[in-house]
GROMACS .gro file of C-alpha atoms in nm:
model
  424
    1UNK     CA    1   3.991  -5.248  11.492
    2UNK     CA    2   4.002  -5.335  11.165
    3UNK     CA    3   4.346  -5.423  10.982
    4UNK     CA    4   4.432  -5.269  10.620
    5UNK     CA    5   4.747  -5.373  10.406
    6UNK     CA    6   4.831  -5.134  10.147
    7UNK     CA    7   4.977  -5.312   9.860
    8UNK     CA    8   5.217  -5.056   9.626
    9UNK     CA    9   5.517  -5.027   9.449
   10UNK     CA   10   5.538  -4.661   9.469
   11UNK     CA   11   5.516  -4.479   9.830
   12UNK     CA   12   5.684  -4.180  10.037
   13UNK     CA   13   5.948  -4.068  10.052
   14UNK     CA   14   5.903  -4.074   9.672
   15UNK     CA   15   5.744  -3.775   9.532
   16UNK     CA   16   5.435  -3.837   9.280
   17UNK     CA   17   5.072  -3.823   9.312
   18UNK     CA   18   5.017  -4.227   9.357
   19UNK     CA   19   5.266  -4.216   9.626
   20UNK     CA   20   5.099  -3.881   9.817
   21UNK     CA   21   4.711  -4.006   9.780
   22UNK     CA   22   4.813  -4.316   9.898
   23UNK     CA   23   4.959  -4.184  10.220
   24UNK     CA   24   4.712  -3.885  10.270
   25UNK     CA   25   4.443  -4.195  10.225
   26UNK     CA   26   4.615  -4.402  10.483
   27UNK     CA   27   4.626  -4.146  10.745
   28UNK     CA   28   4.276  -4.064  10.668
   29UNK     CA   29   4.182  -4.421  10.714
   30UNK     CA   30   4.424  -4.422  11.034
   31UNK     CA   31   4.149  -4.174  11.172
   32UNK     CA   32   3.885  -4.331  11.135
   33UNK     CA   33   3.988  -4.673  11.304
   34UNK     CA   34   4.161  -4.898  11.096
   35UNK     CA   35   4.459  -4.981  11.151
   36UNK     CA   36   4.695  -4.939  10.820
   37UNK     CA   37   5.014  -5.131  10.728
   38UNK     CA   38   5.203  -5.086  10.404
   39UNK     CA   39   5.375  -5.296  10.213
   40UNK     CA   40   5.641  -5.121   9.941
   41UNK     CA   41   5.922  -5.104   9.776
   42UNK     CA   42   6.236  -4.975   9.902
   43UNK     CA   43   6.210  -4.601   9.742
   44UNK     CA   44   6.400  -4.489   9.408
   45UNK     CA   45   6.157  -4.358   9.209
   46UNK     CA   46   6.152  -4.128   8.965
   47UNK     CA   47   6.592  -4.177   9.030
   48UNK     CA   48   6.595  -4.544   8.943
   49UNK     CA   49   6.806  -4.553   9.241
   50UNK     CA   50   6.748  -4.714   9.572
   51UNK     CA   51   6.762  -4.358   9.820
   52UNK     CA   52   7.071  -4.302   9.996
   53UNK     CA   53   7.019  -4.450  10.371
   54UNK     CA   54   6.853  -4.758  10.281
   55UNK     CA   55   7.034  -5.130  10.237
   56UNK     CA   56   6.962  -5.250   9.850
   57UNK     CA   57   6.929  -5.603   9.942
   58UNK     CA   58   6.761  -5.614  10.259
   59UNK     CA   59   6.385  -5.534  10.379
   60UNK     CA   60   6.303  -5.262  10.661
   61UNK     CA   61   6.031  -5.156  10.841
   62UNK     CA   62   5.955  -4.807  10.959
   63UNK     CA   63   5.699  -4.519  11.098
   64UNK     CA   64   5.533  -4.302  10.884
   65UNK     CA   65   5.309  -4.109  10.992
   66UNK     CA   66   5.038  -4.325  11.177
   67UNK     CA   67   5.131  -4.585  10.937
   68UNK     CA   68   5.366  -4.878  10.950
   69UNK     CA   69   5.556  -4.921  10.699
   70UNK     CA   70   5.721  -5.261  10.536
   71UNK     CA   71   5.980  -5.218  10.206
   72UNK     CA   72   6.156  -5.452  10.051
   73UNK     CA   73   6.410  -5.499   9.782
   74UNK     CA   74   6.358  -5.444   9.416
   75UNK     CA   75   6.596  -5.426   9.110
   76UNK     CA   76   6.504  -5.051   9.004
   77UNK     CA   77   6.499  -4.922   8.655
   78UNK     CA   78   6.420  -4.552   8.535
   79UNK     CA   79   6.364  -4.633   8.164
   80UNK     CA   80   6.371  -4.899   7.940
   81UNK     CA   81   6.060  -5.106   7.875
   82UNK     CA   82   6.248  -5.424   7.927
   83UNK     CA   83   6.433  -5.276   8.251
   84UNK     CA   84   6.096  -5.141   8.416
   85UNK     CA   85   5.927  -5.499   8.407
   86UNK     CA   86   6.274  -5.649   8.519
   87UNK     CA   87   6.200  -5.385   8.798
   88UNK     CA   88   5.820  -5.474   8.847
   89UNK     CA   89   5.890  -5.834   8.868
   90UNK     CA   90   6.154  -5.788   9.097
   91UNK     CA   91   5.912  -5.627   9.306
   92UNK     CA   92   5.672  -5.902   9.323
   93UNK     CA   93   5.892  -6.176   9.406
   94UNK     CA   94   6.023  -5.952   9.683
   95UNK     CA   95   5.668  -5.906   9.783
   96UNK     CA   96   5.578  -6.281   9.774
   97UNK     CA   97   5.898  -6.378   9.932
   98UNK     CA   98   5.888  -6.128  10.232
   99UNK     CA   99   5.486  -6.039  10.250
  100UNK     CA  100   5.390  -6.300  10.477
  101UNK     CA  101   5.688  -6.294  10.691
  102UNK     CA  102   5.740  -5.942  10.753
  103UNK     CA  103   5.344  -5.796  10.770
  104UNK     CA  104   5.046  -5.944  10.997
  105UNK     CA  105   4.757  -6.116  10.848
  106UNK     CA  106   4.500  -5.806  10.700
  107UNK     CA  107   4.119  -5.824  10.677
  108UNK     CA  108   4.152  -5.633  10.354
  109UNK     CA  109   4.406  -5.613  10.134
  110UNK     CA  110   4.405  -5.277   9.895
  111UNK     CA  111   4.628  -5.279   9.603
  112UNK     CA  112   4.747  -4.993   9.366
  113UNK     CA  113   4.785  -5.045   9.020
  114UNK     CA  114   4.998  -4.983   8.823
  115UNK     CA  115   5.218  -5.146   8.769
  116UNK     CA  116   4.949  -5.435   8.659
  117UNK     CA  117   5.188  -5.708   8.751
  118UNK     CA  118   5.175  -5.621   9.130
  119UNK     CA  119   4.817  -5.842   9.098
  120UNK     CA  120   5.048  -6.101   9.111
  121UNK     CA  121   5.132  -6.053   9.410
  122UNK     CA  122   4.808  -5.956   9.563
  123UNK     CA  123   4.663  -6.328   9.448
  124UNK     CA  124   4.940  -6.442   9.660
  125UNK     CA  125   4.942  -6.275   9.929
  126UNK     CA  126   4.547  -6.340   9.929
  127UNK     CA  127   4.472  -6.706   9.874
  128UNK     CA  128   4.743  -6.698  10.176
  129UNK     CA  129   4.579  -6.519  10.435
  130UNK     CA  130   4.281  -6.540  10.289
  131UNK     CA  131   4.138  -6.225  10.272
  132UNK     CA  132   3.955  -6.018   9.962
  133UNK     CA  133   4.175  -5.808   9.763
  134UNK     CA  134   4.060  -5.424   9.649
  135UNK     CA  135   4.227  -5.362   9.316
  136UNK     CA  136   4.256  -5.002   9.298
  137UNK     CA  137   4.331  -4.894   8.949
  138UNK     CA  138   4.485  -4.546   8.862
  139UNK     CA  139   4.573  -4.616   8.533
  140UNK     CA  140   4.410  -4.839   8.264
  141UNK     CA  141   4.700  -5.037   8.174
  142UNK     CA  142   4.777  -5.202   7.899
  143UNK     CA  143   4.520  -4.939   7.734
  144UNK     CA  144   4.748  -4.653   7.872
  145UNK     CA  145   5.055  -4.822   7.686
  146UNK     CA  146   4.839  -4.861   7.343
  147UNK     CA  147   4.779  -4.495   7.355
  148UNK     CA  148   5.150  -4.396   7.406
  149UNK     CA  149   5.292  -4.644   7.154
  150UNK     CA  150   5.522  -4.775   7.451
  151UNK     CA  151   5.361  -5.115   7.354
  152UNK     CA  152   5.241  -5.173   6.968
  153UNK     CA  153   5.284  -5.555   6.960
  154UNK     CA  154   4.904  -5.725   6.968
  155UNK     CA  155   5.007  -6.006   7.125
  156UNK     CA  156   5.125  -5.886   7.407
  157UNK     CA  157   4.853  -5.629   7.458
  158UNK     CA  158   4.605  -5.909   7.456
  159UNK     CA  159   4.804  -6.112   7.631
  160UNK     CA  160   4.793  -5.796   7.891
  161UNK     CA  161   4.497  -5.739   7.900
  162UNK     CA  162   4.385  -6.090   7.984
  163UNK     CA  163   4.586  -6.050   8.260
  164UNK     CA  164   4.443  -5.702   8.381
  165UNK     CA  165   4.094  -5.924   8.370
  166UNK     CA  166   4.214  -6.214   8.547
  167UNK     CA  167   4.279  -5.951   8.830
  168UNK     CA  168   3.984  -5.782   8.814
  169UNK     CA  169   3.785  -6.087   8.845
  170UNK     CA  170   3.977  -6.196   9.168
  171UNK     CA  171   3.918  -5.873   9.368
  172UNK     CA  172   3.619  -5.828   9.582
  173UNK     CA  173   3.613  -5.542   9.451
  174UNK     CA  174   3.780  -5.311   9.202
  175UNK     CA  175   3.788  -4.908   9.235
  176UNK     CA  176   3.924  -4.667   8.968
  177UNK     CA  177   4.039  -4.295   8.966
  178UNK     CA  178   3.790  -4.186   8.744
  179UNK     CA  179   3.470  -4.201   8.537
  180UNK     CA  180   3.613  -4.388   8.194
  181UNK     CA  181   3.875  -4.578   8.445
  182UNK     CA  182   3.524  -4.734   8.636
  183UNK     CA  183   3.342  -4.751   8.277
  184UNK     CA  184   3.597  -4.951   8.148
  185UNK     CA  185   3.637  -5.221   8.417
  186UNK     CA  186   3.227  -5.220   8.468
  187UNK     CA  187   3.200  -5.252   8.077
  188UNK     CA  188   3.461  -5.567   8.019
  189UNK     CA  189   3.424  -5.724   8.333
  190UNK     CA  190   3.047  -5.698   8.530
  191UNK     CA  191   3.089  -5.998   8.725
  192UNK     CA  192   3.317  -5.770   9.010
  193UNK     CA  193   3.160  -5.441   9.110
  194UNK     CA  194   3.358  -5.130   9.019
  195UNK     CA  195   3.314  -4.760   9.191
  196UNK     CA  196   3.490  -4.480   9.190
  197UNK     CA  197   3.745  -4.299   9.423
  198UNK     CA  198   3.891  -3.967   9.249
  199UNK     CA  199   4.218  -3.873   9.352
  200UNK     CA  200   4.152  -3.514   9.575
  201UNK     CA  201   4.358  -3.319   9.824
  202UNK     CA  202   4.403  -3.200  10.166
  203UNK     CA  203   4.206  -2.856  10.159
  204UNK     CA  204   4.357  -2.773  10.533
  205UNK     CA  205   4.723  -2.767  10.383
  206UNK     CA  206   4.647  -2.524  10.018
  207UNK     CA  207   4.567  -2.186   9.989
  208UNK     CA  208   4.696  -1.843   9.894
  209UNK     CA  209   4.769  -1.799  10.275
  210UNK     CA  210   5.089  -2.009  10.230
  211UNK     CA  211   5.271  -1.833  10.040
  212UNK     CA  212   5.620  -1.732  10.205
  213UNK     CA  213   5.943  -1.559  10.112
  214UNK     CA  214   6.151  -1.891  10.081
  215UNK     CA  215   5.873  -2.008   9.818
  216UNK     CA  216   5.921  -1.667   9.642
  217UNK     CA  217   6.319  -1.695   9.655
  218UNK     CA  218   6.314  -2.018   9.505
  219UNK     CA  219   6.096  -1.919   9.210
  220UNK     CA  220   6.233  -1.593   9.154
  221UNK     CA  221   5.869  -1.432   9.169
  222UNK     CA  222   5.958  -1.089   9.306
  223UNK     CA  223   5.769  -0.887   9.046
  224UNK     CA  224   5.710  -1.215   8.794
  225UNK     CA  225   5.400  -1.377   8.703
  226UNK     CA  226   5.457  -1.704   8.776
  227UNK     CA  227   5.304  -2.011   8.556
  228UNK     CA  228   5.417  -2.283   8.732
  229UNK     CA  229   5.418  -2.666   8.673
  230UNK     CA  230   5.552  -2.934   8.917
  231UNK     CA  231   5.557  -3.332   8.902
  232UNK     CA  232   5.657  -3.577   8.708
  233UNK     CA  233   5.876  -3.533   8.403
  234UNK     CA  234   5.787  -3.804   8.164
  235UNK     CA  235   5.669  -3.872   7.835
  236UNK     CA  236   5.298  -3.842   7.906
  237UNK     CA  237   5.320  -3.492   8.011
  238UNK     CA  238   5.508  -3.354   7.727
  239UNK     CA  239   5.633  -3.059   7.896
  240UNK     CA  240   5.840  -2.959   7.581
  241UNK     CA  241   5.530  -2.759   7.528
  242UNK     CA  242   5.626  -2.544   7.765
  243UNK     CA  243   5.931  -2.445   7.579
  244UNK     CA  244   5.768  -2.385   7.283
  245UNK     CA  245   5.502  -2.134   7.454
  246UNK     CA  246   5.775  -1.981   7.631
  247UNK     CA  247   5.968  -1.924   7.284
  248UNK     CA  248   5.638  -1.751   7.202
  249UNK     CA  249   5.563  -1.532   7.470
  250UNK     CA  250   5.914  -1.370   7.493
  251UNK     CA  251   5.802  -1.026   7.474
  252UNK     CA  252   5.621  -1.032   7.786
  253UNK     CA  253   5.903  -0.945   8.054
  254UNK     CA  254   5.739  -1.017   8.316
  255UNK     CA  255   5.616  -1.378   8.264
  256UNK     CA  256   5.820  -1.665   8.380
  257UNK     CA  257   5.729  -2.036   8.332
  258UNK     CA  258   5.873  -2.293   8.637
  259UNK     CA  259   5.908  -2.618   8.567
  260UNK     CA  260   5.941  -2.863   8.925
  261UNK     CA  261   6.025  -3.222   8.929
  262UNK     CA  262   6.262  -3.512   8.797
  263UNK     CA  263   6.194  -3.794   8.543
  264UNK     CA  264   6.343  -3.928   8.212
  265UNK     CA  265   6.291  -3.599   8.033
  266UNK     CA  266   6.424  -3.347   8.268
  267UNK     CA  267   6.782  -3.365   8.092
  268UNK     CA  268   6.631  -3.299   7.739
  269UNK     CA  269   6.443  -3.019   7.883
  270UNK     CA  270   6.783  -2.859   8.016
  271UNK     CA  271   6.964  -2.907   7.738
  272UNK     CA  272   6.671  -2.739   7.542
  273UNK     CA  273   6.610  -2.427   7.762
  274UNK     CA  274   6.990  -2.381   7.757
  275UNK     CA  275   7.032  -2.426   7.341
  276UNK     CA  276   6.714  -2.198   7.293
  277UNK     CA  277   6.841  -1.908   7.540
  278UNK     CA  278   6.532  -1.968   7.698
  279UNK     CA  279   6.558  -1.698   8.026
  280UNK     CA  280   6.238  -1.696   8.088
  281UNK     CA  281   6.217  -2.026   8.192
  282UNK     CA  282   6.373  -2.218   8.521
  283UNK     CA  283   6.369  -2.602   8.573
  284UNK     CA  284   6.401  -2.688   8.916
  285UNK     CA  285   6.465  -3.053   9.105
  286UNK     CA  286   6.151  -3.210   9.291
  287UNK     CA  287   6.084  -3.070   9.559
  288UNK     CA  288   5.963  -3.226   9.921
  289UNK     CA  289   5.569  -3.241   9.900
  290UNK     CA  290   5.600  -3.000  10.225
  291UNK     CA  291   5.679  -2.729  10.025
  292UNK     CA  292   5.464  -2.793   9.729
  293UNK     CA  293   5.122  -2.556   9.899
  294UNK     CA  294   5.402  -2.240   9.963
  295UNK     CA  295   5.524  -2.295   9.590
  296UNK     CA  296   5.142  -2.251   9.420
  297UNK     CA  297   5.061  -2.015   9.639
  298UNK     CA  298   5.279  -1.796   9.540
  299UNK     CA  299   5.227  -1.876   9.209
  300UNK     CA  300   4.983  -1.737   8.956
  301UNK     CA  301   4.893  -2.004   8.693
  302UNK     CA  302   4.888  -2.378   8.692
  303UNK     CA  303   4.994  -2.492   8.367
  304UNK     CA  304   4.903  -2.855   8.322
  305UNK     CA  305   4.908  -3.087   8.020
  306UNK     CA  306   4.847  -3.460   7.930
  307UNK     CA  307   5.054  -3.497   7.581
  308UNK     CA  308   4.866  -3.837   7.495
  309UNK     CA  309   4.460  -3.899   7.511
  310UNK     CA  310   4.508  -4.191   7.785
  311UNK     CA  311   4.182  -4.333   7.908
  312UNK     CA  312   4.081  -4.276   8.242
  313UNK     CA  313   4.418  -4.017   8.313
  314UNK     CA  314   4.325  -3.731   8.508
  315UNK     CA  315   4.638  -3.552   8.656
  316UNK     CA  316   4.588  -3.513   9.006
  317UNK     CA  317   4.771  -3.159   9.045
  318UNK     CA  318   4.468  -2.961   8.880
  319UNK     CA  319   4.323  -3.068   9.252
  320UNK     CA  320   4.623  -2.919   9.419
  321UNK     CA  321   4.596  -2.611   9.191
  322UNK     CA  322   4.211  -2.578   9.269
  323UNK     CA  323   4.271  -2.610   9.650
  324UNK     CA  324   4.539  -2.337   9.631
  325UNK     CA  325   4.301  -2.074   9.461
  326UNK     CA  326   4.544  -2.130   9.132
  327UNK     CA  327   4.357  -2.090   8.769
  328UNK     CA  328   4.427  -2.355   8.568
  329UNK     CA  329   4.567  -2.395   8.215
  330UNK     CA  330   4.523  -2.741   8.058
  331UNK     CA  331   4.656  -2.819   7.713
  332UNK     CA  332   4.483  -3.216   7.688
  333UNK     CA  333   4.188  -3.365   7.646
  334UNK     CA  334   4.040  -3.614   7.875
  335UNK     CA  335   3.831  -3.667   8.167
  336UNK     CA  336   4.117  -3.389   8.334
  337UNK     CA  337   4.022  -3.097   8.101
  338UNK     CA  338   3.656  -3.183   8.144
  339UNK     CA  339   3.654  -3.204   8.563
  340UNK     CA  340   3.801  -2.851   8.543
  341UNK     CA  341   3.524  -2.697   8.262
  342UNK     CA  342   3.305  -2.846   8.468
  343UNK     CA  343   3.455  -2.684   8.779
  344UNK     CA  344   3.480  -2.339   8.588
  345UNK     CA  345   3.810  -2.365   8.738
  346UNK     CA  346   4.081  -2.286   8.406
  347UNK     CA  347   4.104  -2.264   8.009
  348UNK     CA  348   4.149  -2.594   7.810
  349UNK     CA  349   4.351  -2.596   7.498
  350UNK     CA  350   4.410  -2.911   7.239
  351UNK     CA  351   4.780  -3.004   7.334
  352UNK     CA  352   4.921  -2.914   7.014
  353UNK     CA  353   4.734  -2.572   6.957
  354UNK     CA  354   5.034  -2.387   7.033
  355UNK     CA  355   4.896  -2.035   6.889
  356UNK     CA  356   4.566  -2.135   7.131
  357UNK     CA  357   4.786  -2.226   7.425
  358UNK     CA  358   4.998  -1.885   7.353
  359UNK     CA  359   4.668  -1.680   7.313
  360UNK     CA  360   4.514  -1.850   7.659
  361UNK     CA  361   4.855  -1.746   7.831
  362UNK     CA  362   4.843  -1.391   7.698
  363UNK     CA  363   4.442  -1.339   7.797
  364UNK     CA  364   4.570  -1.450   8.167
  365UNK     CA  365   4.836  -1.262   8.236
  366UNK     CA  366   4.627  -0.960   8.086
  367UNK     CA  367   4.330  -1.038   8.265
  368UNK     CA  368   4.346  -1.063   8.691
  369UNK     CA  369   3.991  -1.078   8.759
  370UNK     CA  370   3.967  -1.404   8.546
  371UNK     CA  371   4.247  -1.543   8.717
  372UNK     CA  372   4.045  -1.480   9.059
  373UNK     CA  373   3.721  -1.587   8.930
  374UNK     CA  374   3.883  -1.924   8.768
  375UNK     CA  375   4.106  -1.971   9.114
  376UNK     CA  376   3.756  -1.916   9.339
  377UNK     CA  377   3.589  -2.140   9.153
  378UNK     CA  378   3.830  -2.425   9.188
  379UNK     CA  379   3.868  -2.396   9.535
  380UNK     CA  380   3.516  -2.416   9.541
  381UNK     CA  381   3.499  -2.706   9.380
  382UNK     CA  382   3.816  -2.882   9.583
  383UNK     CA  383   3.607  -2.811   9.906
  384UNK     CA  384   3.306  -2.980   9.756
  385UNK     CA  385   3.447  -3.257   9.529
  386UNK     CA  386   3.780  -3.319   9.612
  387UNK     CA  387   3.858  -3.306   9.964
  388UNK     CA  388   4.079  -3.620  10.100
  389UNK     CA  389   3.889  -3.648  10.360
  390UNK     CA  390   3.557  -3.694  10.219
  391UNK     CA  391   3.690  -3.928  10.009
  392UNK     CA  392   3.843  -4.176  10.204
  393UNK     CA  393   3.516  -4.167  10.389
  394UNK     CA  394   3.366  -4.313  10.106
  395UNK     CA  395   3.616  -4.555  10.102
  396UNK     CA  396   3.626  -4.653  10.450
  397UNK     CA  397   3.255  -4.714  10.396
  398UNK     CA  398   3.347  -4.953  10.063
  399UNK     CA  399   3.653  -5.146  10.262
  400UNK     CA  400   3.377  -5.195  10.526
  401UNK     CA  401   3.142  -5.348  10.302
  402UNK     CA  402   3.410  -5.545  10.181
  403UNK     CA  403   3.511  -5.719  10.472
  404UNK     CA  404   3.166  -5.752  10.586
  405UNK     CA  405   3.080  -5.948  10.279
  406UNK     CA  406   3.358  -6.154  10.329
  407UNK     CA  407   3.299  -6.284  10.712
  408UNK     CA  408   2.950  -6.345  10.592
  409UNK     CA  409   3.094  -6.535  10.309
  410UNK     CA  410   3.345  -6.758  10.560
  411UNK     CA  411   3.073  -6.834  10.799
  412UNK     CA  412   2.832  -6.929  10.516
  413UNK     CA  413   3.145  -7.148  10.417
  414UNK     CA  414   3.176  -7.279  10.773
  415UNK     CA  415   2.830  -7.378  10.841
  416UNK     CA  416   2.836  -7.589  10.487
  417UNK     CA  417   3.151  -7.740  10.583
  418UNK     CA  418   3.009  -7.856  10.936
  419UNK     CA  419   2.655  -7.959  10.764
  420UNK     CA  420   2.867  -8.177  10.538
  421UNK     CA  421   3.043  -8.342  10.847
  422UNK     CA  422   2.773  -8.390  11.076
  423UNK     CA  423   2.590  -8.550  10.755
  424UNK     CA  424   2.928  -8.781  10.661
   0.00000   0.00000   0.00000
């Protein structure tokens, strides 16, 4: 049986989508005979608190799933660009210092970046079992950070990004997200082969069909139409869009707009839906991912947005919304907005066409046979393009390649070695 070490910072019980493709991939892989360790931090995020029930200073292992799981210590930060690389390199040292000890030796090892940094780690952990590394990138950082203006100094960016190469050019292999993520790394560094492994979803668990009364209750949806967003609550999304579409669309009674997650803007949002008298609005805490199918199913909308053009971002909720029969309304631009055109599966807006965004929202709650045909069409197109388990098929295949290479490699390496020898 093959042995796989998932490398990440971010993992269950944290909610976000690195942390639920990663495990949904894991089990998949579980399945179909490998057998999956992970090696993470102890969880705090989006909090920037270690979670209650969990020692700050000291490592554990536990079950999860099929998977075993190894966490260790971190200093966690929830904002601050100085306090989340304080928090990243935390993480690797904890990583270097307890990786070897605490996990068995891998044939693979798969790591998720971001954060970039955790590469260091990975080259550690690497040259000491040594085994090829699969760099699997979700987000193109530095570039990512250029396009927010998080990070405007040159120097560091190049400095950054020489770093991002360094990484990509130790990996046996280096898969991205999505199209322009895979463009990018095949562009600025061909020596490594790059392919592609979109984020997707578990068709088996969405669908109108789970929609309860506790998922009603808790968005207030008993004669509402429901446009609903949950996940993160950062920057990137820009979710005081919402607001300002829900400021527009006050006449219409019976539209509400629910808002689900934590991050470092939740508390602006608050304090904005409560200075604006905003009623037809409700913010809600993050919710366990177990709930997250009954809560767009009884929804009616998907409202999703990407604030910032960020190379190679595509939110992975529109697949969620897709599998769960939800039309889709996407204020962005992007490889996102252009998966669900393609899909026929929601409206795109620009972000900050707020009369477009308001007219979309008014030609969907007016029109239900759109929202059917747009929902139909994305489930369609989950079943077909998105489904986990196709997809970590395809990677199964790619880790198998991987380590197949690699024994070829050490044998090749072997037989030199013992040619050399005999010769001496």
């Amino acid at each position: 049986m093959p042995r796989l070490l998932l490398l990440t910072q971010y993992f269950p019980p944290e909610i976000g989508a690195a942390q639920t493709r990663l495990f949904e991939l894991g089990q998949e892989l579980s399945s179909l005979g490998w057998e999956v360790e992970v090696l993470t931090a102890l969880p705090n995020y989006p909090t920037g608190r270690v979670f209650e029930g969990y020692n700050v200073s000291k490592p554990v292992r536990e079950a999860l799933g099929r998977l075993s799981v190894v966490r260790v210590p971190l200093r966690p930060a929830q904002s601050g660009f100085v306090n989340r690389l304080i928090c990243y390199y935390s993480f690797v040292r904890s990583v270097i210092r307890w990786g070897t000890k605490l996990c068995s030796k891998p044939d693979v090892l798969f790591v998720e970046s971001p954060p970039l940094f955790i590469g260091q780690a990975a080259v550690s952990l690497s040259k000491h079992w040594d085994v090829p590394i699969v760099f699997n990138v979700s987000d193109l950082w530095p570039e990512s950070a250029k396009s927010m203006g998080i990070v405007k100094n040159r120097l560091l960016l190049a400095l950054a990004e020489s770093l991002e190469l360094s990484y990509y050019r130790r990996a046996a292999l280096v898969t991205g997200t999505s199209d322009e993520i895979v463009a990018s790394v095949r562009r600025r560094c061909p020596s490594t082969a790059a392919e592609i492994i979109t984020n997707g979803v578990d068709i088996d668990r969405f669908g109108p069909q789970y929609a309860d009364d506790e998922a009603r209750s808790l968005l207030g949806t008993h004669d509402q139409l429901t446009f609903i967003y949950a996940g993160v609550m950062g920057l990137a999304q820009g979710l005081d869009l919402i607001l300002d579409v829900a400021a527009a669309v006050r006449d219409l009674n019976h539209v509400q707009f629910v808002l689900i997650g934590d991050g470092a803007e939740r508390e602006s949002l608050k304090r904005r839906i409560e200075v604006e008298n905003l009623p037809n609005v409700r913010l809600l805490r993050g919710q366990p991912k177990e709930t997250i199918p009954a809560l767009l199913a009884a929804s009616d909308v998907a409202f999703h947005m990407l604030k910032f053009w960020i190379p190679g971002a595509v939110p992975s909720k529109i697949y969620e919304a897709m599998a769960s029969s939800l039309p889709i309304l996407f204020a962005g631009e992007g490889e996102g907005p252009r998966r669900i055109l393609e899909a026929r599966a929601g409206l795109v807006i620009p972000y900050g066409d707020i009369r477009g965004i308001e007219e979309a929202v008014r030609r969907l709650v007016s029109a239900p046979a759109l929202r059917k045909k747009l929902g139909e069409a994305g489930r369609l197109a989950a079943e077909k393009l998105y489904s986990r388990k196709e997809i970590a098929r395809r990677l199964h295949h790619l880790l198998l390649g991987v380590t197949s290479r690699a024994e070829t490699a050490r044998i090749g390496h072997a037989s030199i070695t013992e040619v050399k020898t005999d010769g001496a």
